[in-house]
Short mmCIF file of C-alpha atoms in Angstrom, two decimals:
data_model
loop_
_atom_site.label_atom_id
_atom_site.label_comp_id
_atom_site.label_asym_id
_atom_site.label_seq_id
_atom_site.Cartn_x
_atom_site.Cartn_y
_atom_site.Cartn_z
CA MET A 1 12.24 -16.52 -33.28
CA THR A 2 10.74 -16.05 -36.73
CA ALA A 3 7.05 -16.33 -37.59
CA PRO A 4 5.89 -19.66 -39.05
CA ALA A 5 5.63 -19.51 -42.82
CA GLN A 6 1.90 -20.28 -42.78
CA ALA A 7 0.96 -17.40 -40.45
CA PRO A 8 -1.20 -14.88 -42.36
CA LEU A 9 0.85 -11.78 -41.48
CA THR A 10 4.28 -13.31 -42.01
CA GLY A 11 6.45 -10.79 -43.85
CA LEU A 12 4.70 -7.77 -42.33
CA ARG A 13 6.91 -5.56 -40.18
CA VAL A 14 5.34 -3.48 -37.41
CA VAL A 15 7.23 -1.00 -35.24
CA ASP A 16 5.54 -0.41 -31.88
CA LEU A 17 6.44 2.98 -30.37
CA ALA A 18 3.38 3.10 -28.11
CA THR A 19 2.78 2.57 -24.39
CA LEU A 20 -0.18 1.91 -22.06
CA PHE A 21 -2.21 0.14 -23.57
CA ALA A 22 -4.27 0.43 -26.75
CA GLY A 23 -1.39 0.86 -29.20
CA PRO A 24 0.85 -1.88 -27.79
CA LEU A 25 -2.04 -4.35 -27.53
CA SER A 26 -2.95 -3.80 -31.17
CA ALA A 27 0.67 -4.58 -32.08
CA THR A 28 0.49 -7.72 -29.96
CA MET A 29 -2.57 -8.85 -31.91
CA LEU A 30 -0.72 -8.35 -35.19
CA GLY A 31 2.30 -10.22 -33.86
CA ASP A 32 0.13 -13.14 -32.79
CA PHE A 33 -0.67 -13.77 -36.45
CA GLY A 34 2.86 -13.64 -37.77
CA ALA A 35 3.86 -9.98 -38.08
CA GLU A 36 7.41 -9.15 -37.11
CA VAL A 37 6.88 -6.65 -34.30
CA ILE A 38 9.74 -4.50 -33.06
CA LYS A 39 9.00 -2.83 -29.75
CA VAL A 40 10.92 0.42 -29.31
CA GLU A 41 11.47 1.58 -25.72
CA HIS A 42 13.38 4.47 -24.23
CA PRO A 43 16.77 3.20 -23.04
CA ARG A 44 16.37 4.62 -19.54
CA ARG A 45 12.58 4.64 -19.18
CA PRO A 46 11.22 1.20 -20.08
CA ASP A 47 7.60 0.71 -21.09
CA PRO A 48 5.50 1.38 -17.94
CA SER A 49 3.63 -1.90 -18.40
CA ARG A 50 6.80 -3.69 -17.29
CA GLY A 51 6.05 -2.47 -13.77
CA HIS A 52 2.26 -2.27 -13.99
CA GLY A 53 0.49 -4.59 -11.58
CA PRO A 54 1.94 -7.66 -9.84
CA THR A 55 5.48 -8.87 -10.52
CA LYS A 56 7.29 -12.14 -9.90
CA ASP A 57 11.00 -12.15 -9.11
CA GLY A 58 11.07 -8.52 -10.25
CA VAL A 59 9.57 -9.37 -13.64
CA GLY A 60 6.31 -7.65 -14.65
CA LEU A 61 3.65 -10.21 -15.49
CA TRP A 62 1.46 -7.86 -17.54
CA TRP A 63 4.47 -7.20 -19.77
CA LYS A 64 4.81 -10.94 -20.43
CA LEU A 65 1.36 -10.78 -22.05
CA LEU A 66 1.58 -7.36 -23.71
CA GLY A 67 5.13 -7.84 -24.95
CA ARG A 68 4.70 -11.32 -26.40
CA ASN A 69 5.82 -11.98 -29.98
CA LYS A 70 7.80 -8.71 -29.98
CA ARG A 71 11.51 -8.11 -30.36
CA ASN A 72 12.85 -5.32 -28.19
CA LEU A 73 14.95 -2.34 -29.26
CA THR A 74 16.01 0.57 -27.06
CA LEU A 75 16.12 3.95 -28.78
CA ASP A 76 15.89 7.57 -27.64
CA LEU A 77 13.80 9.06 -30.44
CA SER A 78 14.37 12.62 -29.23
CA THR A 79 18.05 12.48 -30.20
CA PRO A 80 19.47 12.97 -33.71
CA GLY A 81 20.93 9.46 -33.59
CA GLY A 82 17.60 7.98 -32.52
CA ARG A 83 15.83 9.84 -35.31
CA ASP A 84 18.29 8.52 -37.88
CA VAL A 85 17.89 4.93 -36.69
CA LEU A 86 14.10 5.12 -36.74
CA LEU A 87 14.07 6.56 -40.27
CA ARG A 88 16.35 3.74 -41.32
CA LEU A 89 14.00 1.25 -39.68
CA ALA A 90 10.94 2.92 -41.19
CA ALA A 91 12.31 2.49 -44.69
CA GLY A 92 11.70 -1.26 -44.45
CA THR A 93 8.62 -1.19 -42.23
CA ASP A 94 4.95 -1.61 -43.13
CA VAL A 95 3.30 -0.14 -40.00
CA ILE A 96 4.41 2.20 -37.22
CA ILE A 97 2.14 2.50 -34.18
CA GLU A 98 2.63 5.48 -31.84
CA ASN A 99 0.66 7.17 -29.08
CA PHE A 100 2.59 10.32 -28.30
CA ARG A 101 0.67 13.55 -27.90
CA PRO A 102 -0.01 15.25 -31.23
CA GLY A 103 3.05 17.18 -32.39
CA THR A 104 5.63 15.09 -30.52
CA LEU A 105 6.91 13.11 -33.51
CA GLU A 106 6.94 16.32 -35.55
CA ARG A 107 9.08 18.01 -32.91
CA TRP A 108 11.60 15.18 -33.23
CA GLY A 109 11.68 15.42 -37.03
CA LEU A 110 9.70 12.19 -37.36
CA GLY A 111 6.36 13.51 -38.58
CA TRP A 112 4.37 12.09 -41.47
CA PRO A 113 6.27 13.99 -44.19
CA ASP A 114 9.59 12.66 -42.86
CA LEU A 115 8.39 9.06 -42.57
CA HIS A 116 6.47 9.10 -45.84
CA ALA A 117 9.54 10.43 -47.65
CA VAL A 118 11.64 7.39 -46.70
CA ASN A 119 8.78 4.92 -47.27
CA PRO A 120 5.70 5.96 -49.27
CA ARG A 121 4.05 2.60 -48.49
CA LEU A 122 4.26 3.09 -44.73
CA VAL A 123 1.08 3.12 -42.62
CA LEU A 124 1.42 5.41 -39.59
CA VAL A 125 -1.04 4.62 -36.80
CA ARG A 126 -1.60 7.44 -34.30
CA VAL A 127 -3.44 6.29 -31.17
CA THR A 128 -4.37 9.08 -28.76
CA GLY A 129 -7.07 9.76 -26.21
CA PHE A 130 -8.89 12.38 -28.27
CA GLY A 131 -7.53 12.21 -31.84
CA GLN A 132 -5.18 14.46 -33.78
CA PHE A 133 -7.41 17.57 -33.90
CA GLY A 134 -10.21 19.26 -31.99
CA PRO A 135 -10.27 21.19 -28.71
CA TYR A 136 -9.09 18.23 -26.58
CA ALA A 137 -6.39 16.91 -28.93
CA HIS A 138 -3.47 18.03 -26.78
CA ARG A 139 -4.88 16.80 -23.48
CA PRO A 140 -3.33 13.69 -21.93
CA GLY A 141 -5.74 10.86 -22.62
CA PHE A 142 -6.27 7.48 -20.98
CA GLY A 143 -8.89 4.76 -21.30
CA THR A 144 -10.52 5.82 -18.04
CA LEU A 145 -11.36 9.19 -19.57
CA ALA A 146 -12.88 7.47 -22.59
CA GLU A 147 -14.99 5.25 -20.34
CA ALA A 148 -16.23 8.39 -18.62
CA MET A 149 -16.81 10.54 -21.71
CA SER A 150 -18.33 7.91 -24.00
CA GLY A 151 -21.42 7.30 -21.90
CA PHE A 152 -20.23 3.93 -20.60
CA ALA A 153 -19.84 4.97 -16.96
CA ALA A 154 -23.16 6.85 -17.02
CA ILE A 155 -25.13 3.68 -17.78
CA THR A 156 -23.06 1.34 -15.59
CA GLY A 157 -23.95 0.67 -11.96
CA GLU A 158 -27.07 0.49 -9.85
CA PRO A 159 -29.88 3.02 -10.47
CA ASP A 160 -29.35 4.69 -7.09
CA GLY A 161 -25.55 4.42 -7.16
CA PRO A 162 -22.76 6.43 -8.78
CA PRO A 163 -21.55 6.00 -12.35
CA THR A 164 -19.18 3.03 -12.38
CA LEU A 165 -15.83 2.62 -14.14
CA PRO A 166 -14.57 -0.83 -15.17
CA PRO A 167 -11.76 -2.37 -13.08
CA PHE A 168 -9.65 -3.07 -16.18
CA GLY A 169 -8.63 -1.35 -19.41
CA LEU A 170 -11.93 -1.66 -21.26
CA ALA A 171 -11.69 1.38 -23.55
CA ASP A 172 -8.03 0.67 -24.31
CA SER A 173 -8.79 -2.95 -25.21
CA ILE A 174 -11.69 -1.99 -27.48
CA ALA A 175 -9.46 0.62 -29.12
CA ALA A 176 -6.74 -2.01 -29.61
CA LEU A 177 -9.16 -4.26 -31.47
CA ALA A 178 -10.29 -1.32 -33.58
CA THR A 179 -6.69 -0.33 -34.26
CA ALA A 180 -5.74 -3.81 -35.47
CA TYR A 181 -8.78 -3.69 -37.77
CA ALA A 182 -7.78 -0.20 -38.98
CA VAL A 183 -4.28 -1.42 -39.79
CA MET A 184 -5.65 -4.24 -41.92
CA ALA A 185 -8.03 -1.82 -43.69
CA ALA A 186 -5.16 0.59 -44.42
CA LEU A 187 -3.00 -2.25 -45.72
CA ALA A 188 -5.84 -3.43 -47.97
CA GLY A 189 -6.09 0.12 -49.31
CA ARG A 190 -2.35 0.11 -49.94
CA GLU A 191 -2.75 -2.96 -52.12
CA ARG A 192 -4.94 -0.89 -54.46
CA THR A 193 -3.10 2.44 -54.37
CA GLY A 194 0.47 1.49 -53.57
CA GLN A 195 0.54 4.26 -50.96
CA GLY A 196 0.48 4.22 -47.18
CA GLN A 197 -1.62 6.56 -45.08
CA ILE A 198 -2.25 7.84 -41.56
CA VAL A 199 -4.65 6.05 -39.19
CA ASP A 200 -6.05 8.51 -36.63
CA MET A 201 -7.43 6.43 -33.74
CA ALA A 202 -9.07 8.32 -30.86
CA ILE A 203 -9.66 6.04 -27.86
CA ILE A 204 -12.92 7.88 -27.08
CA GLU A 205 -14.49 6.64 -30.34
CA PRO A 206 -14.43 2.80 -30.50
CA ILE A 207 -16.07 2.47 -27.08
CA LEU A 208 -18.75 4.93 -28.23
CA THR A 209 -19.44 2.62 -31.17
CA VAL A 210 -19.80 -0.55 -29.08
CA LEU A 211 -22.23 1.18 -26.71
CA GLY A 212 -24.85 0.76 -29.41
CA PRO A 213 -27.77 2.99 -30.41
CA GLN A 214 -27.55 5.61 -27.64
CA PRO A 215 -26.88 8.55 -30.02
CA ILE A 216 -29.68 7.65 -32.42
CA TRP A 217 -32.09 7.09 -29.52
CA TYR A 218 -31.25 10.55 -28.22
CA ASP A 219 -31.34 12.13 -31.67
CA GLN A 220 -34.73 10.73 -32.59
CA LEU A 221 -36.45 10.43 -29.20
CA GLY A 222 -34.51 12.54 -26.73
CA TYR A 223 -34.03 9.32 -24.76
CA VAL A 224 -31.11 9.13 -22.32
CA GLN A 225 -30.36 5.57 -21.22
CA PRO A 226 -30.35 5.31 -17.40
CA ARG A 227 -28.38 3.04 -15.10
CA THR A 228 -30.26 -0.20 -14.55
CA GLY A 229 -27.73 -2.35 -12.72
CA ASN A 230 -27.79 -5.89 -14.11
CA ARG A 231 -31.24 -5.42 -15.57
CA SER A 232 -32.07 -4.36 -19.11
CA ARG A 233 -34.75 -2.07 -20.47
CA ASN A 234 -35.00 -4.36 -23.50
CA ASN A 235 -35.78 -7.75 -21.96
CA ALA A 236 -36.45 -9.63 -18.73
CA PRO A 237 -35.62 -11.72 -16.84
CA ARG A 238 -32.04 -10.59 -17.22
CA ASN A 239 -30.02 -10.49 -14.03
CA THR A 240 -27.60 -12.28 -11.74
CA TYR A 241 -28.99 -14.76 -9.21
CA ARG A 242 -27.47 -16.50 -6.22
CA THR A 243 -27.53 -20.29 -5.97
CA SER A 244 -28.11 -22.39 -2.85
CA ASP A 245 -24.38 -23.09 -2.52
CA GLY A 246 -23.43 -19.41 -2.55
CA HIS A 247 -22.38 -19.03 -6.17
CA TRP A 248 -23.81 -16.64 -8.75
CA VAL A 249 -25.20 -17.24 -12.21
CA ALA A 250 -26.32 -14.93 -15.02
CA VAL A 251 -29.52 -15.45 -17.00
CA SER A 252 -30.38 -13.81 -20.32
CA THR A 253 -33.67 -13.95 -22.22
CA SER A 254 -33.00 -11.77 -25.24
CA ALA A 255 -35.02 -14.16 -27.41
CA GLN A 256 -38.74 -14.66 -26.76
CA SER A 257 -38.43 -18.45 -27.02
CA ILE A 258 -35.71 -18.47 -24.34
CA ALA A 259 -37.85 -16.37 -22.00
CA GLU A 260 -40.69 -18.86 -22.36
CA ARG A 261 -38.39 -21.82 -21.67
CA VAL A 262 -37.07 -20.16 -18.54
CA MET A 263 -40.53 -19.56 -17.11
CA ARG A 264 -41.59 -23.13 -17.81
CA LEU A 265 -38.41 -24.39 -16.13
CA VAL A 266 -38.93 -22.35 -12.96
CA GLY A 267 -42.59 -23.43 -12.68
CA ARG A 268 -44.22 -20.15 -13.69
CA ALA A 269 -45.57 -21.06 -17.13
CA GLU A 270 -48.77 -19.11 -16.47
CA LEU A 271 -46.82 -15.85 -16.88
CA ILE A 272 -46.23 -16.68 -20.56
CA ASP A 273 -49.93 -16.09 -21.22
CA GLU A 274 -49.85 -12.55 -19.82
CA PRO A 275 -50.21 -9.95 -22.60
CA TRP A 276 -47.10 -8.11 -21.41
CA PHE A 277 -44.94 -11.24 -21.77
CA ALA A 278 -45.08 -11.05 -25.57
CA SER A 279 -42.14 -8.63 -25.99
CA GLY A 280 -38.84 -7.97 -24.25
CA THR A 281 -39.67 -4.32 -23.61
CA THR A 282 -42.96 -5.07 -21.85
CA ARG A 283 -41.39 -7.97 -19.95
CA ALA A 284 -38.80 -5.50 -18.66
CA GLU A 285 -41.64 -3.46 -17.14
CA HIS A 286 -42.43 -6.52 -14.99
CA ALA A 287 -38.81 -7.29 -14.05
CA ASP A 288 -39.56 -7.44 -10.31
CA GLU A 289 -42.06 -10.27 -10.76
CA LEU A 290 -39.90 -12.16 -13.21
CA ASP A 291 -36.74 -11.76 -11.13
CA GLU A 292 -38.56 -13.07 -8.08
CA ALA A 293 -39.75 -16.15 -9.97
CA VAL A 294 -36.34 -16.96 -11.42
CA GLY A 295 -34.40 -15.96 -8.31
CA ASN A 296 -36.50 -18.10 -5.97
CA TRP A 297 -36.05 -21.16 -8.18
CA ILE A 298 -32.29 -20.69 -8.54
CA ALA A 299 -31.92 -20.08 -4.80
CA ARG A 300 -33.20 -23.62 -4.18
CA HIS A 301 -30.58 -25.21 -6.43
CA THR A 302 -26.80 -25.46 -6.47
CA ARG A 303 -24.87 -23.84 -9.27
CA GLU A 304 -24.27 -27.21 -10.91
CA GLU A 305 -27.96 -28.13 -10.65
CA ALA A 306 -29.14 -24.81 -12.03
CA VAL A 307 -26.73 -24.81 -14.98
CA SER A 308 -27.58 -28.43 -15.79
CA ALA A 309 -31.33 -27.79 -15.67
CA PHE A 310 -31.10 -24.69 -17.85
CA GLU A 311 -28.94 -26.57 -20.33
CA LYS A 312 -31.46 -29.40 -20.58
CA ALA A 313 -34.25 -26.86 -21.08
CA GLU A 314 -32.18 -25.08 -23.77
CA ALA A 315 -32.36 -21.87 -21.77
CA ALA A 316 -29.47 -19.40 -21.49
CA ILE A 317 -27.43 -19.37 -18.30
CA ALA A 318 -23.78 -19.00 -17.36
CA PRO A 319 -21.91 -19.29 -14.08
CA ILE A 320 -20.25 -16.07 -12.96
CA HIS A 321 -16.58 -16.97 -12.98
CA ASP A 322 -13.63 -15.45 -11.24
CA VAL A 323 -10.24 -16.05 -12.84
CA GLN A 324 -9.74 -19.33 -10.94
CA ASP A 325 -13.00 -20.61 -12.42
CA VAL A 326 -11.90 -19.46 -15.88
CA MET A 327 -8.67 -21.44 -15.60
CA GLU A 328 -10.60 -24.59 -14.69
CA ASP A 329 -13.62 -24.24 -17.00
CA PRO A 330 -13.88 -27.22 -19.40
CA GLN A 331 -15.00 -25.08 -22.35
CA TYR A 332 -12.05 -22.72 -22.04
CA ARG A 333 -9.80 -25.76 -21.67
CA ALA A 334 -11.25 -27.37 -24.78
CA LEU A 335 -10.62 -24.16 -26.75
CA ASP A 336 -7.14 -23.73 -25.19
CA SER A 337 -8.22 -20.15 -24.47
CA VAL A 338 -5.57 -19.93 -21.74
CA THR A 339 -2.44 -21.62 -23.01
CA GLU A 340 0.99 -22.42 -21.62
CA VAL A 341 4.10 -20.59 -22.83
CA ASP A 342 7.71 -21.44 -21.91
CA ASP A 343 9.59 -18.35 -20.77
CA PRO A 344 13.35 -18.15 -20.14
CA GLU A 345 12.88 -15.83 -17.15
CA LEU A 346 9.89 -17.38 -15.37
CA GLY A 347 9.60 -20.87 -16.82
CA PRO A 348 6.18 -22.21 -17.89
CA LEU A 349 3.44 -19.59 -17.59
CA ARG A 350 -0.17 -19.42 -18.70
CA MET A 351 -1.78 -16.53 -20.55
CA GLN A 352 -4.65 -15.85 -22.94
CA ASN A 353 -4.19 -17.50 -26.31
CA VAL A 354 -4.52 -15.72 -29.67
CA LEU A 355 -7.89 -14.11 -30.30
CA PHE A 356 -9.33 -16.56 -32.81
CA ARG A 357 -8.59 -19.78 -34.67
CA LEU A 358 -7.82 -19.87 -38.40
CA SER A 359 -8.08 -23.30 -40.01
CA ALA A 360 -5.31 -22.87 -42.59
CA THR A 361 -3.07 -20.04 -41.35
CA PRO A 362 -3.25 -20.06 -37.54
CA GLY A 363 -1.65 -17.57 -35.19
CA ALA A 364 0.63 -18.58 -32.33
CA ILE A 365 2.44 -17.30 -29.27
CA ARG A 366 6.11 -17.70 -30.14
CA TRP A 367 7.48 -16.15 -26.95
CA ALA A 368 6.37 -14.05 -23.98
CA GLY A 369 7.50 -10.47 -23.36
CA ARG A 370 11.29 -10.22 -23.52
CA PRO A 371 13.74 -8.25 -21.37
CA HIS A 372 14.25 -4.55 -21.96
CA GLY A 373 16.42 -4.03 -25.04
CA ALA A 374 17.08 -7.74 -25.49
CA ASP A 375 17.22 -7.58 -29.29
CA THR A 376 18.86 -4.19 -29.81
CA GLU A 377 22.16 -5.49 -31.21
CA GLU A 378 20.44 -7.98 -33.53
CA ILE A 379 17.97 -5.43 -34.91
CA LEU A 380 20.58 -2.73 -35.51
CA THR A 381 22.94 -5.20 -37.13
CA GLY A 382 20.07 -6.25 -39.39
CA LEU A 383 19.69 -2.62 -40.44
CA GLY A 384 23.31 -2.63 -41.57
CA LEU A 385 24.87 -0.77 -38.65
CA SER A 386 28.44 -1.81 -37.84
CA ALA A 387 29.71 -2.65 -34.38
CA PRO A 388 31.55 0.70 -34.11
CA GLU A 389 28.37 2.56 -35.13
CA ILE A 390 26.35 0.72 -32.49
CA ALA A 391 29.04 1.42 -29.89
CA ALA A 392 28.94 5.12 -30.81
CA LEU A 393 25.16 5.21 -30.38
CA ARG A 394 25.57 3.64 -26.94
CA ALA A 395 28.19 6.20 -26.01
CA GLU A 396 25.76 8.94 -27.06
CA ARG A 397 23.06 7.33 -24.85
CA VAL A 398 20.84 6.83 -27.89
CA LEU A 399 20.45 3.12 -27.03
#
């Protein structure tokens, strides 16, 4: 169960103390590329993701994804014995990822001064809803709150409908990507200075970044982006359209040349000569006319016909997939984007593959999420604890 020697993060140890979902997912991403990830869970309160969403034979399926490439250790950090074990683990660790409310680790005697003292090269990653300081720092924070506060929900949905939240962990997932990037930046800094540091990741911030130029628009123009449904204020046609066989497709014309190709394809080439067609912004002012032209043409064709015709015309279109379509799509299959993993509990199962392909030092899924505490004995023995010491910790309910 060791990382392949050619994986880029082989030799890096990450301790994952976090739950639901940004912190653990960032640790998963690091583990996918060779890091040794040790997942620490409370001995009597397993990670909530083990029971989040559908299960099979009592086994949480989300955990199989989120817990992959991690070894599992049970430890009650609030006890003196748990504190001692974590400090011992921290001494040989590169990165610790936690998402407790600010002040919790300090209350347990595991704050930055304590961790830094045993390992000056340690990087401590603190993932919280609102960051480590400010008026909201001590509030409980979840991705949903970030989706609401960032401006995402305000611009999502139909113009005459309510603000709309995503039906999945969008803000958490964006924060996980940002956290993995922050870890690599901190480790690069350590190469120059020899010292670790604290990463303060507030989930409300990465999603604000990916929303684009809203703050600068408001700052310079007082412009507040409205809800526009599937349309865009920056180009048209840009929408979803129903095909003759009852499927849906999405069309984008962000580039002027693509917009022209689309209008020629749907038999409305005369619109290209209109003065307003020359820019995406002015095309968006005529979205009704353009949507009608594109929608009427697509409505006369099946999904396969429409996608084929757009492809031949070198115009941008994509079928709107549900997960069954994703699993069967030939491009995803060619990329092995959803790959098969053998699991001792559930047998062969399919899940998303690693995020990207490296030509010389690829990542890999070595195993799916393991049972609660499955590696406790092995990890503690590796830290030099004797069998009587481990038994004593169990008797004290530390493990």
